[in-house]
PDB file of C-alpha atoms and ligand atoms in Angstrom:
ATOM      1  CA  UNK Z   1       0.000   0.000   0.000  1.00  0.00           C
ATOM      2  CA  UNK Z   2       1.236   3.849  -0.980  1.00  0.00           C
ATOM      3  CA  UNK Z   3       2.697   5.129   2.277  1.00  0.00           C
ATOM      4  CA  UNK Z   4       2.164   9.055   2.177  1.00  0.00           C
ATOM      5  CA  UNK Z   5       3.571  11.765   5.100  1.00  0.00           C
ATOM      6  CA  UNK Z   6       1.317  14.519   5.632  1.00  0.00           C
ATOM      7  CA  UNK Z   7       3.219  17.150   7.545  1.00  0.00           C
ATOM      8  CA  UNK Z   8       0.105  19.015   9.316  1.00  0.00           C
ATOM      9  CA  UNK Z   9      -1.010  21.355  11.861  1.00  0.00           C
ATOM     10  CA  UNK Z  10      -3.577  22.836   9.725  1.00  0.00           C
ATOM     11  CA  UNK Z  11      -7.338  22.710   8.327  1.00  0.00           C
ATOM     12  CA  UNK Z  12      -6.127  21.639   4.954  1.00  0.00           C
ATOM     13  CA  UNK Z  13      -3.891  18.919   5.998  1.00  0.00           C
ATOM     14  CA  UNK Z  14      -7.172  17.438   8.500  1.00  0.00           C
ATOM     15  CA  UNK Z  15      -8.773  17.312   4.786  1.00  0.00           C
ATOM     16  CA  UNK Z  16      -6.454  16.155   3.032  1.00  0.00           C
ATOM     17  CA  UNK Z  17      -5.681  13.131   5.774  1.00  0.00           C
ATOM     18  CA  UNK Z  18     -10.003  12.871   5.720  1.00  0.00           C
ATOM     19  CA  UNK Z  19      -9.956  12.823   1.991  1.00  0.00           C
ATOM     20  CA  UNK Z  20      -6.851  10.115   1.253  1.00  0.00           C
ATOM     21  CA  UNK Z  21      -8.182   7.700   3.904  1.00  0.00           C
ATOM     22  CA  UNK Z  22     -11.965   7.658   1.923  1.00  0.00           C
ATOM     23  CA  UNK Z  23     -13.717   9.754   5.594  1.00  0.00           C
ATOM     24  CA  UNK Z  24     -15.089  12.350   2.345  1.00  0.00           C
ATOM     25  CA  UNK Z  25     -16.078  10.215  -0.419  1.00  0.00           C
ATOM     26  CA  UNK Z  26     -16.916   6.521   2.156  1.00  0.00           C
ATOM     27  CA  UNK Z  27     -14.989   4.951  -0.462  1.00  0.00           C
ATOM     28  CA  UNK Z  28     -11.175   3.825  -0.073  1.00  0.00           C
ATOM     29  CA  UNK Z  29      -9.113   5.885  -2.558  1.00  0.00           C
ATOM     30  CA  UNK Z  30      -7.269   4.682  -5.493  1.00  0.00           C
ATOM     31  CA  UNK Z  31      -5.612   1.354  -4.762  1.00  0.00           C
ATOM     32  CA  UNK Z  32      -5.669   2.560  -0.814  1.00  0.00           C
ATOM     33  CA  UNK Z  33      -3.412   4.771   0.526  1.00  0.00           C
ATOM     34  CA  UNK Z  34      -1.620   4.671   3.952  1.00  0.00           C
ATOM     35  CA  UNK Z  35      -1.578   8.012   5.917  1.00  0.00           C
ATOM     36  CA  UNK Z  36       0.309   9.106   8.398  1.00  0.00           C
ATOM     37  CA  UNK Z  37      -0.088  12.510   9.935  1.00  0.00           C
ATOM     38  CA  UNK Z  38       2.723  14.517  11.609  1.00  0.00           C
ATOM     39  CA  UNK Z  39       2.230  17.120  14.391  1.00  0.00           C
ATOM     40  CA  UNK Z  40       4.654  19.228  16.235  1.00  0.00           C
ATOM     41  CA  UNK Z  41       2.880  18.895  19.544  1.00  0.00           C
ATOM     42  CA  UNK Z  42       2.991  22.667  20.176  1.00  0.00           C
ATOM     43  CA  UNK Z  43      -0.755  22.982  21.147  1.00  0.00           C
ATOM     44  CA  UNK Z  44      -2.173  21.687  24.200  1.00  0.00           C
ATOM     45  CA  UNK Z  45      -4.662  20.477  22.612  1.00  0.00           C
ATOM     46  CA  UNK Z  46      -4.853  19.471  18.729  1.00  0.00           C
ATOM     47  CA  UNK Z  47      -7.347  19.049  16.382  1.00  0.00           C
ATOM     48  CA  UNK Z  48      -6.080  15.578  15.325  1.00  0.00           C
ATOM     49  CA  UNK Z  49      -6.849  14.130  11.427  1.00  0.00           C
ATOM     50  CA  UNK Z  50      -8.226  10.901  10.780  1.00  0.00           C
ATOM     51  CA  UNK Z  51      -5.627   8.127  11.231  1.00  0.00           C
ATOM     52  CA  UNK Z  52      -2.542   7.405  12.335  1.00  0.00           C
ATOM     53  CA  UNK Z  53      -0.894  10.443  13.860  1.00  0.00           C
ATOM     54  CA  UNK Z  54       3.049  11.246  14.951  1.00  0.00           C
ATOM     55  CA  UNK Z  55       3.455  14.206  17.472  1.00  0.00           C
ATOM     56  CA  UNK Z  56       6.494  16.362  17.795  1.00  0.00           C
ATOM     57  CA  UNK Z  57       9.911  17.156  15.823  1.00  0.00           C
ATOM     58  CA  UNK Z  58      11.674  14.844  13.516  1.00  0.00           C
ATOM     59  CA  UNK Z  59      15.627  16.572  14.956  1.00  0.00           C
ATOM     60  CA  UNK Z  60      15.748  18.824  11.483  1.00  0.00           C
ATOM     61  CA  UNK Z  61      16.219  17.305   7.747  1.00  0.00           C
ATOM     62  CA  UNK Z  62      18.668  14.547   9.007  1.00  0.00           C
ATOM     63  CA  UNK Z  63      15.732  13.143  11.500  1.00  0.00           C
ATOM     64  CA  UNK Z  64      12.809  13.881   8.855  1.00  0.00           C
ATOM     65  CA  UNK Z  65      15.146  12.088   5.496  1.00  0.00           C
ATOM     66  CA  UNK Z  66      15.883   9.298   8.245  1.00  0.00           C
ATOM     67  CA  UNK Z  67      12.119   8.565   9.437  1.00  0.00           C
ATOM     68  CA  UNK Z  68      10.744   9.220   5.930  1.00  0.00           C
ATOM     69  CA  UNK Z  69      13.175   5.715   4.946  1.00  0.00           C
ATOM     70  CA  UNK Z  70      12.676   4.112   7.994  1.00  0.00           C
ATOM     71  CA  UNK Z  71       9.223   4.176   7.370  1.00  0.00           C
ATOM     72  CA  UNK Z  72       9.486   3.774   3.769  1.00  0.00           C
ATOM     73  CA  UNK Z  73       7.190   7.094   2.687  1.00  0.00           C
ATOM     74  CA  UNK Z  74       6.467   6.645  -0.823  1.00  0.00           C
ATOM     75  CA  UNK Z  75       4.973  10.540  -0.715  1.00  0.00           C
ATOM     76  CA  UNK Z  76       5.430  13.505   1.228  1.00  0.00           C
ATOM     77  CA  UNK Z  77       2.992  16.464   1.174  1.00  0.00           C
ATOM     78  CA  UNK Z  78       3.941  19.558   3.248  1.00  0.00           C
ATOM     79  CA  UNK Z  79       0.594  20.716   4.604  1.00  0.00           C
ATOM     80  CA  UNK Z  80       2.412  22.785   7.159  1.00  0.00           C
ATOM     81  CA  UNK Z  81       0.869  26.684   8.339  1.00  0.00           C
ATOM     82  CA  UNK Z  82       2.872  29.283   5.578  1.00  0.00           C
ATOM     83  CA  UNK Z  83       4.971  30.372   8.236  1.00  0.00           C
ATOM     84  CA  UNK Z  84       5.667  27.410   9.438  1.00  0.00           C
ATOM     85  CA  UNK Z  85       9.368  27.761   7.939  1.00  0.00           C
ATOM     86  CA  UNK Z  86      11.792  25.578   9.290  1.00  0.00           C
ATOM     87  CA  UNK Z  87       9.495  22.849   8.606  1.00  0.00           C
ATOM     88  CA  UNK Z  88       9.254  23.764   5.179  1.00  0.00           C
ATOM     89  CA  UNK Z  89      12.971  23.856   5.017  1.00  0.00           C
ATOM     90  CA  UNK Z  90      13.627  20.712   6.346  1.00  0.00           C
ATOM     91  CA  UNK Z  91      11.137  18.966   4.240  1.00  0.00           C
ATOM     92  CA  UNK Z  92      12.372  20.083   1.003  1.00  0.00           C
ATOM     93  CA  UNK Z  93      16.178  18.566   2.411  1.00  0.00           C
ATOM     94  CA  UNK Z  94      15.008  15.662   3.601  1.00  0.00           C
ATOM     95  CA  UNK Z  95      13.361  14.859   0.229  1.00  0.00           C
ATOM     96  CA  UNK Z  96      16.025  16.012  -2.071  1.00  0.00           C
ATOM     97  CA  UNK Z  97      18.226  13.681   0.123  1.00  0.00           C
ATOM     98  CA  UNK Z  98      16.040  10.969  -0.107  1.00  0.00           C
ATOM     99  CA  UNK Z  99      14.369  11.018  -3.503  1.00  0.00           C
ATOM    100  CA  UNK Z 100      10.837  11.068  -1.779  1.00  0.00           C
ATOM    101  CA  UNK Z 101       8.696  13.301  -3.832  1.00  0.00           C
ATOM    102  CA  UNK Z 102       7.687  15.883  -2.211  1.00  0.00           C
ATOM    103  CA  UNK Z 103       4.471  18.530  -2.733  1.00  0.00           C
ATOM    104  CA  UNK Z 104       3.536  21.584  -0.910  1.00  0.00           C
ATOM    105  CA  UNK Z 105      -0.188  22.369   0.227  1.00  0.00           C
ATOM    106  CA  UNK Z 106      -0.607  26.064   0.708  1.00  0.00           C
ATOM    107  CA  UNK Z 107      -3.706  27.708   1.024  1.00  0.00           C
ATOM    108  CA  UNK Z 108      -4.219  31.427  -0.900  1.00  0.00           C
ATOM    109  CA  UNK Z 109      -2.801  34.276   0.543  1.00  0.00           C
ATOM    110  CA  UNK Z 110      -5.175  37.006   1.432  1.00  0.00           C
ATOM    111  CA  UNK Z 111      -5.890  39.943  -0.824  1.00  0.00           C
ATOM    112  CA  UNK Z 112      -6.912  43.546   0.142  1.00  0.00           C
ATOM    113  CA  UNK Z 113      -9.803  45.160  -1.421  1.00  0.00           C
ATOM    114  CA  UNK Z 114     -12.320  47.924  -1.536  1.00  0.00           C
ATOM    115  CA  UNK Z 115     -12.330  49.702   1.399  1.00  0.00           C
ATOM    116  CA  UNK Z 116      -9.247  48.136   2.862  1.00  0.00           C
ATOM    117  CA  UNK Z 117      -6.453  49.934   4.455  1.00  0.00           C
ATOM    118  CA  UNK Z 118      -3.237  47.251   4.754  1.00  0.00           C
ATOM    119  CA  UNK Z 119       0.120  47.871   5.150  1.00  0.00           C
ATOM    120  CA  UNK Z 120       2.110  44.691   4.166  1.00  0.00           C
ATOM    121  CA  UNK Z 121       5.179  43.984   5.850  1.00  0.00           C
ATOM    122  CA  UNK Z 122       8.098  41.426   5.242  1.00  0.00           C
ATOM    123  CA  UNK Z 123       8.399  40.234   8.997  1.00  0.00           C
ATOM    124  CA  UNK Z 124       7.202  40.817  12.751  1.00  0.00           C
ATOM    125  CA  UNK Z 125      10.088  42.908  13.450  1.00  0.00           C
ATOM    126  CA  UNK Z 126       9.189  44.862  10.181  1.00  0.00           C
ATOM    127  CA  UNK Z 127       5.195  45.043  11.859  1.00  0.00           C
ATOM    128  CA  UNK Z 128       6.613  46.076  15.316  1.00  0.00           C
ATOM    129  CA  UNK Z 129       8.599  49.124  13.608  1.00  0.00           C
ATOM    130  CA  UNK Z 130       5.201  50.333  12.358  1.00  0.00           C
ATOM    131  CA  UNK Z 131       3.617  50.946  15.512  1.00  0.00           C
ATOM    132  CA  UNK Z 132       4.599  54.333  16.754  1.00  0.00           C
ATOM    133  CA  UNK Z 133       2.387  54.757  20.331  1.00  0.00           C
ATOM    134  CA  UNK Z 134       0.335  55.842  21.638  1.00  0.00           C
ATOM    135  CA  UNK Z 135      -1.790  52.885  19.789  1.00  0.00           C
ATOM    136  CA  UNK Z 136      -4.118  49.977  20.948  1.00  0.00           C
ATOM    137  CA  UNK Z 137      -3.317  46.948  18.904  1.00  0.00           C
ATOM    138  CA  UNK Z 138      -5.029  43.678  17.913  1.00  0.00           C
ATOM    139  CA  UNK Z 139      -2.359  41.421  17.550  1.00  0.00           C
ATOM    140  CA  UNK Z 140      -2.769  38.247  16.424  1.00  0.00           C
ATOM    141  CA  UNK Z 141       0.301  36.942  14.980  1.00  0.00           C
ATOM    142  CA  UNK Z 142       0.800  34.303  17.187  1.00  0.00           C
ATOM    143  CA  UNK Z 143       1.630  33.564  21.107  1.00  0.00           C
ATOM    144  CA  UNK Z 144       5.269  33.238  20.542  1.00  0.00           C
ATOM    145  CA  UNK Z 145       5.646  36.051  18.439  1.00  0.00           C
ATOM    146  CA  UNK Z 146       4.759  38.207  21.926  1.00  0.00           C
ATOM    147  CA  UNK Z 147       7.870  39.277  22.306  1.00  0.00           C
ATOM    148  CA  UNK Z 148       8.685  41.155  19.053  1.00  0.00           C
ATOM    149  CA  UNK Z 149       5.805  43.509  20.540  1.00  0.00           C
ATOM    150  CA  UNK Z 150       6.408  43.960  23.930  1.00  0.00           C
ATOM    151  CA  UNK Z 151       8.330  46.931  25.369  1.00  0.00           C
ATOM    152  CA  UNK Z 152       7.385  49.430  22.586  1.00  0.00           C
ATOM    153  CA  UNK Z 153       6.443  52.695  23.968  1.00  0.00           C
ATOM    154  CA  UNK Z 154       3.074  53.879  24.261  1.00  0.00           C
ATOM    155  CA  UNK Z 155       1.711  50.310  22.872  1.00  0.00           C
ATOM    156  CA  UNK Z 156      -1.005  48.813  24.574  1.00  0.00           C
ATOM    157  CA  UNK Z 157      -1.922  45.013  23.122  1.00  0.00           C
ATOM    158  CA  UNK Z 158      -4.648  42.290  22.848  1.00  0.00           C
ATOM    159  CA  UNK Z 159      -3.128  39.386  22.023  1.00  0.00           C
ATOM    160  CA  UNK Z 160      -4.796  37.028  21.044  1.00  0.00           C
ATOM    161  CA  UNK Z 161      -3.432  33.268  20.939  1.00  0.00           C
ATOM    162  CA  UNK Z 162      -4.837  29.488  21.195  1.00  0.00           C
ATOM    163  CA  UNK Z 163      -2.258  28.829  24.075  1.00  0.00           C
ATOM    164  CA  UNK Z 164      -1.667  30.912  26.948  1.00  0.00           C
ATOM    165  CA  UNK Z 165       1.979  33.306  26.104  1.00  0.00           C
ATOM    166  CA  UNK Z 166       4.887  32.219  28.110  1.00  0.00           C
ATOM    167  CA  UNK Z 167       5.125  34.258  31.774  1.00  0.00           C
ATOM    168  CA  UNK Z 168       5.571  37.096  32.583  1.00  0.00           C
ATOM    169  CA  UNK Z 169       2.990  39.229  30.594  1.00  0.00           C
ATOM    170  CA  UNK Z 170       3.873  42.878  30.800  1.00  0.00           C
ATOM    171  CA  UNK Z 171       1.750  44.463  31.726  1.00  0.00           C
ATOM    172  CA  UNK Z 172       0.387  46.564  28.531  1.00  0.00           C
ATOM    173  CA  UNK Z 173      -0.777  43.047  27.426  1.00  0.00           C
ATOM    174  CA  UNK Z 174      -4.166  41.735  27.663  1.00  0.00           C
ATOM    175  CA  UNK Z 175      -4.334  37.904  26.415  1.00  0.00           C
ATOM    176  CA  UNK Z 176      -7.639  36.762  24.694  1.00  0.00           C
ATOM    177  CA  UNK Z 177      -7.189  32.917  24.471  1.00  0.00           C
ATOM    178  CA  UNK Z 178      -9.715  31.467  21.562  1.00  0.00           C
ATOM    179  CA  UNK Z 179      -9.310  29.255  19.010  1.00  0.00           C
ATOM    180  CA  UNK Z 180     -11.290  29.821  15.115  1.00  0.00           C
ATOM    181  CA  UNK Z 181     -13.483  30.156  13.152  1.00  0.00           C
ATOM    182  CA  UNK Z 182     -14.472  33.784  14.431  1.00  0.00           C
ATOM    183  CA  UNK Z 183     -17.409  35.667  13.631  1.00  0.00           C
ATOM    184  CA  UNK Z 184     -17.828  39.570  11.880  1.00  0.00           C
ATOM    185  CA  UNK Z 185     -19.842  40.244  15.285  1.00  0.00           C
ATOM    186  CA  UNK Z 186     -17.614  39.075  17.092  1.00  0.00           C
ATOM    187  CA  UNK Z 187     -14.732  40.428  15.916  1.00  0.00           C
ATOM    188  CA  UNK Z 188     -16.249  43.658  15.524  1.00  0.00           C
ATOM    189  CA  UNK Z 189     -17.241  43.550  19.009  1.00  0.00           C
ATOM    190  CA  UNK Z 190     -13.761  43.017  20.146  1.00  0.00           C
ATOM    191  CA  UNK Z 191     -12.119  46.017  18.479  1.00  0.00           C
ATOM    192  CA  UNK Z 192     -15.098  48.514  20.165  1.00  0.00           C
ATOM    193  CA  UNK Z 193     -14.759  46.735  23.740  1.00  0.00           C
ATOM    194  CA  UNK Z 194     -11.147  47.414  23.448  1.00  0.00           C
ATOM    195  CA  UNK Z 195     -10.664  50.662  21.709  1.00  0.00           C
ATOM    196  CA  UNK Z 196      -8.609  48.877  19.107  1.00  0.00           C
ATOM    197  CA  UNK Z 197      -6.633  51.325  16.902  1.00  0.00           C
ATOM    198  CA  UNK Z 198      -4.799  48.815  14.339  1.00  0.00           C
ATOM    199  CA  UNK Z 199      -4.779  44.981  13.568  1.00  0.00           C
ATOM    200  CA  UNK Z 200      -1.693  43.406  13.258  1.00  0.00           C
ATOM    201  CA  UNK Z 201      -1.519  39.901  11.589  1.00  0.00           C
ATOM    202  CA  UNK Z 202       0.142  37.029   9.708  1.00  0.00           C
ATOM    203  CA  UNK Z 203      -0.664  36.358   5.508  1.00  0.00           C
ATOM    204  CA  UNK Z 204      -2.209  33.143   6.938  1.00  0.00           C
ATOM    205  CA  UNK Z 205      -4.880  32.877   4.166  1.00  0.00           C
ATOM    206  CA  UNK Z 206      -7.977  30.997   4.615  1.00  0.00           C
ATOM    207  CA  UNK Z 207     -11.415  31.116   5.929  1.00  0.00           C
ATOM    208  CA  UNK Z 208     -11.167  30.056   9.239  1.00  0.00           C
ATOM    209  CA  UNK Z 209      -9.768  33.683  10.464  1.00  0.00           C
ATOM    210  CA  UNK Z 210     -10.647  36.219   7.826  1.00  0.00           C
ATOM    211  CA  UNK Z 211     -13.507  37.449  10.109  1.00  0.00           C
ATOM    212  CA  UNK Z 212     -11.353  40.380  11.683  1.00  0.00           C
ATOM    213  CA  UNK Z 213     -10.660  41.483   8.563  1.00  0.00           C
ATOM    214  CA  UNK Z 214     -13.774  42.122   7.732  1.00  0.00           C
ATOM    215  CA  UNK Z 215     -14.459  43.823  10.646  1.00  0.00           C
ATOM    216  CA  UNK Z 216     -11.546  46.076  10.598  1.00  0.00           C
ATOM    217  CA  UNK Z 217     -12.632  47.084   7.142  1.00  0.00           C
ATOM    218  CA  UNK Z 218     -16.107  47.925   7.951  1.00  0.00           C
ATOM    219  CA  UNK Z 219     -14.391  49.713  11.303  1.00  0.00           C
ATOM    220  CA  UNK Z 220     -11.745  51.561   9.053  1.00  0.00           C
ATOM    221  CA  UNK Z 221      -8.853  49.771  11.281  1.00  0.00           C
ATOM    222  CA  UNK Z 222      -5.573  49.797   9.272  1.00  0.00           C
ATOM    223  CA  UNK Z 223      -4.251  46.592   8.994  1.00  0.00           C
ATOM    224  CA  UNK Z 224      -0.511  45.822   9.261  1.00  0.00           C
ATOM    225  CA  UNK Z 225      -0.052  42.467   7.508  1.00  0.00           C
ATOM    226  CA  UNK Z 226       3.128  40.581   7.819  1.00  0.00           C
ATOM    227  CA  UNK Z 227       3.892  38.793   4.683  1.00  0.00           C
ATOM    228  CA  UNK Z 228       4.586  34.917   4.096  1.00  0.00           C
ATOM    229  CA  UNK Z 229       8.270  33.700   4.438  1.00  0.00           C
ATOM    230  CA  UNK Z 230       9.374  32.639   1.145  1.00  0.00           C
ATOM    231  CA  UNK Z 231       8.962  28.847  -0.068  1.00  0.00           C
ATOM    232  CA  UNK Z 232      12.530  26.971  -1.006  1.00  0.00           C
ATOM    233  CA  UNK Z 233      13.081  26.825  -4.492  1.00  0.00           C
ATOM    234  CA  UNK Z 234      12.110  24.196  -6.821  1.00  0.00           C
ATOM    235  CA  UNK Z 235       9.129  23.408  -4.662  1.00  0.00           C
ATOM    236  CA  UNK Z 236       6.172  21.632  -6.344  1.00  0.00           C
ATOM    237  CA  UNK Z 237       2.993  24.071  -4.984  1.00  0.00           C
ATOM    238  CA  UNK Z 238      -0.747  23.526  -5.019  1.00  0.00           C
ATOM    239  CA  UNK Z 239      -3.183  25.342  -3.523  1.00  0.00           C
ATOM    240  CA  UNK Z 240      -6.077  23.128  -2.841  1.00  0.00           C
ATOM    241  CA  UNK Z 241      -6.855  20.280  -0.981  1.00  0.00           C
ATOM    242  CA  UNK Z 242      -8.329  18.072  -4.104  1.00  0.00           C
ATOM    243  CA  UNK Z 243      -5.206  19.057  -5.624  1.00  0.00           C
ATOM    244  CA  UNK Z 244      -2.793  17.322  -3.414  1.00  0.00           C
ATOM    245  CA  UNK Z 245      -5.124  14.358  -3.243  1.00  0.00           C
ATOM    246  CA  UNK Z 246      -4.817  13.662  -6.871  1.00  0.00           C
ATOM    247  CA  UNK Z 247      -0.942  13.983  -6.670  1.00  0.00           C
ATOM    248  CA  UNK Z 248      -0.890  12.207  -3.159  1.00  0.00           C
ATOM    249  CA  UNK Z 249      -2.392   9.149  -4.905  1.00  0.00           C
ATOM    250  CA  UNK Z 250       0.118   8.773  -7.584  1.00  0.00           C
TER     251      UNK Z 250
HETATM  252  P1  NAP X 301       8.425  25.742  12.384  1.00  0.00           P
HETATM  253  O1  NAP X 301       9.020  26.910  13.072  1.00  0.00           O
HETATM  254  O2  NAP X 301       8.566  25.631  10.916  1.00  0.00           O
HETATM  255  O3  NAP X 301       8.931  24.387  13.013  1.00  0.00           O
HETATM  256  C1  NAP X 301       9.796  24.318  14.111  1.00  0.00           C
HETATM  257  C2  NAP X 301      10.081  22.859  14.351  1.00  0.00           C
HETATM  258  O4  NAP X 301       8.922  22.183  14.833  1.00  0.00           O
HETATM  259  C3  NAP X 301      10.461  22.107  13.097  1.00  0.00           C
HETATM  260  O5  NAP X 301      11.825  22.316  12.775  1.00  0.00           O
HETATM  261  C4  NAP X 301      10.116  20.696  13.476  1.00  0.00           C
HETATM  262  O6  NAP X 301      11.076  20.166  14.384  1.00  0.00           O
HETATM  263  C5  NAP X 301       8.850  20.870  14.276  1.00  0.00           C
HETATM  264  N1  NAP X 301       7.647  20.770  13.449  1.00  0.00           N
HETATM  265  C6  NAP X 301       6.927  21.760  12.859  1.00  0.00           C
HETATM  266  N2  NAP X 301       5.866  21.274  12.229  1.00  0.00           N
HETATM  267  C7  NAP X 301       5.898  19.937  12.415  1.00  0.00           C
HETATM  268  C8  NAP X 301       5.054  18.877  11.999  1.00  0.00           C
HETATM  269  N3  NAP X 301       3.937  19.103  11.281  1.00  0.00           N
HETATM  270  N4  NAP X 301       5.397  17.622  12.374  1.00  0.00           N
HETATM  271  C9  NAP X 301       6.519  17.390  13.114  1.00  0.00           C
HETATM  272  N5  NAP X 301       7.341  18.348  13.538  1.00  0.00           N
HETATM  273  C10 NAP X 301       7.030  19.609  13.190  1.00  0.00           C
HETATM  274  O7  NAP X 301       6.862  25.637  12.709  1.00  0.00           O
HETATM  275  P2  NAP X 301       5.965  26.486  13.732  1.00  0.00           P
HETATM  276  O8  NAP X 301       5.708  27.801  13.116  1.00  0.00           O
HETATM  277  O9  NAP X 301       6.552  26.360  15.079  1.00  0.00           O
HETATM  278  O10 NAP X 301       4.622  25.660  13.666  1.00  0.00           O
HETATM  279  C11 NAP X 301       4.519  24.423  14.334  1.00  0.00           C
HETATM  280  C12 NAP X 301       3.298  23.696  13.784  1.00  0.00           C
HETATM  281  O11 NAP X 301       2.128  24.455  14.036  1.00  0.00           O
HETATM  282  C13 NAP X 301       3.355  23.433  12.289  1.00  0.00           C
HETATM  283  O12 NAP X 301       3.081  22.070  12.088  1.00  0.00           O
HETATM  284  C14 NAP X 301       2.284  24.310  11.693  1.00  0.00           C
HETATM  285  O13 NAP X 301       1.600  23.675  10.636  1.00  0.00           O
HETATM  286  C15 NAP X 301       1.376  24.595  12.867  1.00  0.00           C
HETATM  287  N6  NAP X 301       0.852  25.979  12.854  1.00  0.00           N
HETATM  288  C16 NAP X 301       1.728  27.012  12.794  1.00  0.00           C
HETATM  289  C17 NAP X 301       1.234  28.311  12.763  1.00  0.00           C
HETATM  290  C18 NAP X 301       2.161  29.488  12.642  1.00  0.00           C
HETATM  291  O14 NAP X 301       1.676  30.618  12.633  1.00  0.00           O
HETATM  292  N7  NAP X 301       3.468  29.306  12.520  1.00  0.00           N
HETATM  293  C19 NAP X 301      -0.140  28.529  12.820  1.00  0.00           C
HETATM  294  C20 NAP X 301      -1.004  27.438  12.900  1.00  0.00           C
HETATM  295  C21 NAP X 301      -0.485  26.171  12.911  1.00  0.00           C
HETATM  296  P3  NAP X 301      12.305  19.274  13.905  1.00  0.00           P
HETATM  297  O15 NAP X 301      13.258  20.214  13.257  1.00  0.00           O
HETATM  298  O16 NAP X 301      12.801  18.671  15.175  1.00  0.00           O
HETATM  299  O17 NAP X 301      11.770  18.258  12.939  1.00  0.00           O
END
């Protein structure tokens, strides 16, 4: 039976492990295919895929190129979050190194439009130089990203993360812990409650968290929006689920 790798962590790669193990169609696919999915056992508490499941780090390329013969992976898709870098770079090593083929799952970027006010950026530390205080910011780039924003002058922020931000919070921070899909109303309910001045967020693309900015464009909040981290060359790239499916079935 095909053996194929999905490296997950995301909506899309929960579909794509639902859609290769026959959950969507109730059917087996194409001459079966074995899926394993891999998670890096950051969050406390995962939404797992169907099947088999791996948690935590592979010890870079050399562990992932290692594993990937050891449990002779016929396929590899990287289904990984954009920014989810490293990961991305060790994946496309491991498989050069190996000779496992290797595809990339990446959902759309967002786009501005009508009535949008977005500043895009090329990393947090870019976003953080942007803020110039006094200014009450929606942050929600990410619980470990805290730090890039802490300390700035006259910057008071709602962060908001699935996991609780390492201790100490300073004390200009005020953590919102929630997990999407989000709501208009409630994300335009947030920004009133809390005076919010400017969003700050990650190209993350997708449904599940576009919500805010619709609300900050029907509230006129500029949006600072730190672009995706480049993909390693050569990379095979689709952009949708039924996509990778096709390809993941050989
Ligand atoms: P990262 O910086 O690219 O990865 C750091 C290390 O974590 C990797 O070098 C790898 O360790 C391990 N790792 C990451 N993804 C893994 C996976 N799917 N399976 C096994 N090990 C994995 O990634 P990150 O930004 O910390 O994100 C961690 C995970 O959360 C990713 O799987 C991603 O899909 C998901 N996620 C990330 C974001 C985000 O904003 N970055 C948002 C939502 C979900 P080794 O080097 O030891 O193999």
């Amino acid at each position: 039976m095909r053996r194929v790798l999905i490296l997950g962590g995301t909506a899309e790669a929960r579909a794509l492990a639902a859609e290769l193990s026959g959950e969507l169609s109730g059917e087996l696919s194409g001459g079966g295919v074995h899926v394993v999915s891999s998670l890096a056992g950051r969050v406390s508490n995962p939404r797992l895929p169907v099947g088999e499941v791996r948690e935590g780090g592979f010890g870079g390329a050399d562990g992932l190129a290692a594993w990937l013969a050891a449990e002779r992976i016929d396929a590899l898709v990287d289904a990984t979050h954009p920014f989810a870098a490293r990961m991305t770079a060790s994946a496309a090593e491991a498989a050069a190194r190996t000779g496992v083929p290797l595809l990339v799952l990446r959902r759309p970027g967002w786009r501005e439009g009508p009535g949008d006010t977005w500043r895009r950026v090329p990393s947090l530390h870019a976003a953080a130089a942007q803020l110039d205080g006094p200014v009450r910011v929606f942050l929600t780039t990410g619980r470990r990203s805290l730090p890039v924003f802490t300390g700035l002058a006259g910057v008071w922020l709602l962060a908001r993360s699935v996991d609780p931000p390492e201790p100490p919070v300073p004390d200009n921070v005020h953590v919102v812990l929630d997990r999407g899909p989000y709501t208009v109303e409630g994300e335009r309910a947030l920004i009133r409650e809390h005076r919010l001045d400017v969003l700050v967020t990650k190209d993350s693309g997708g449904p599940m968290t576009t919500a805010k900015l619709v609300a900050a464009r029907e509230l006129g909040l500029p949006v600072i929006m730190v672009d995706r981290p480049p993909l390693p060359g050569g990379i095979r790239l689709v952009e949708t689920v039924a996509e990778a499916a096709a390809w993941a079935q050989g």
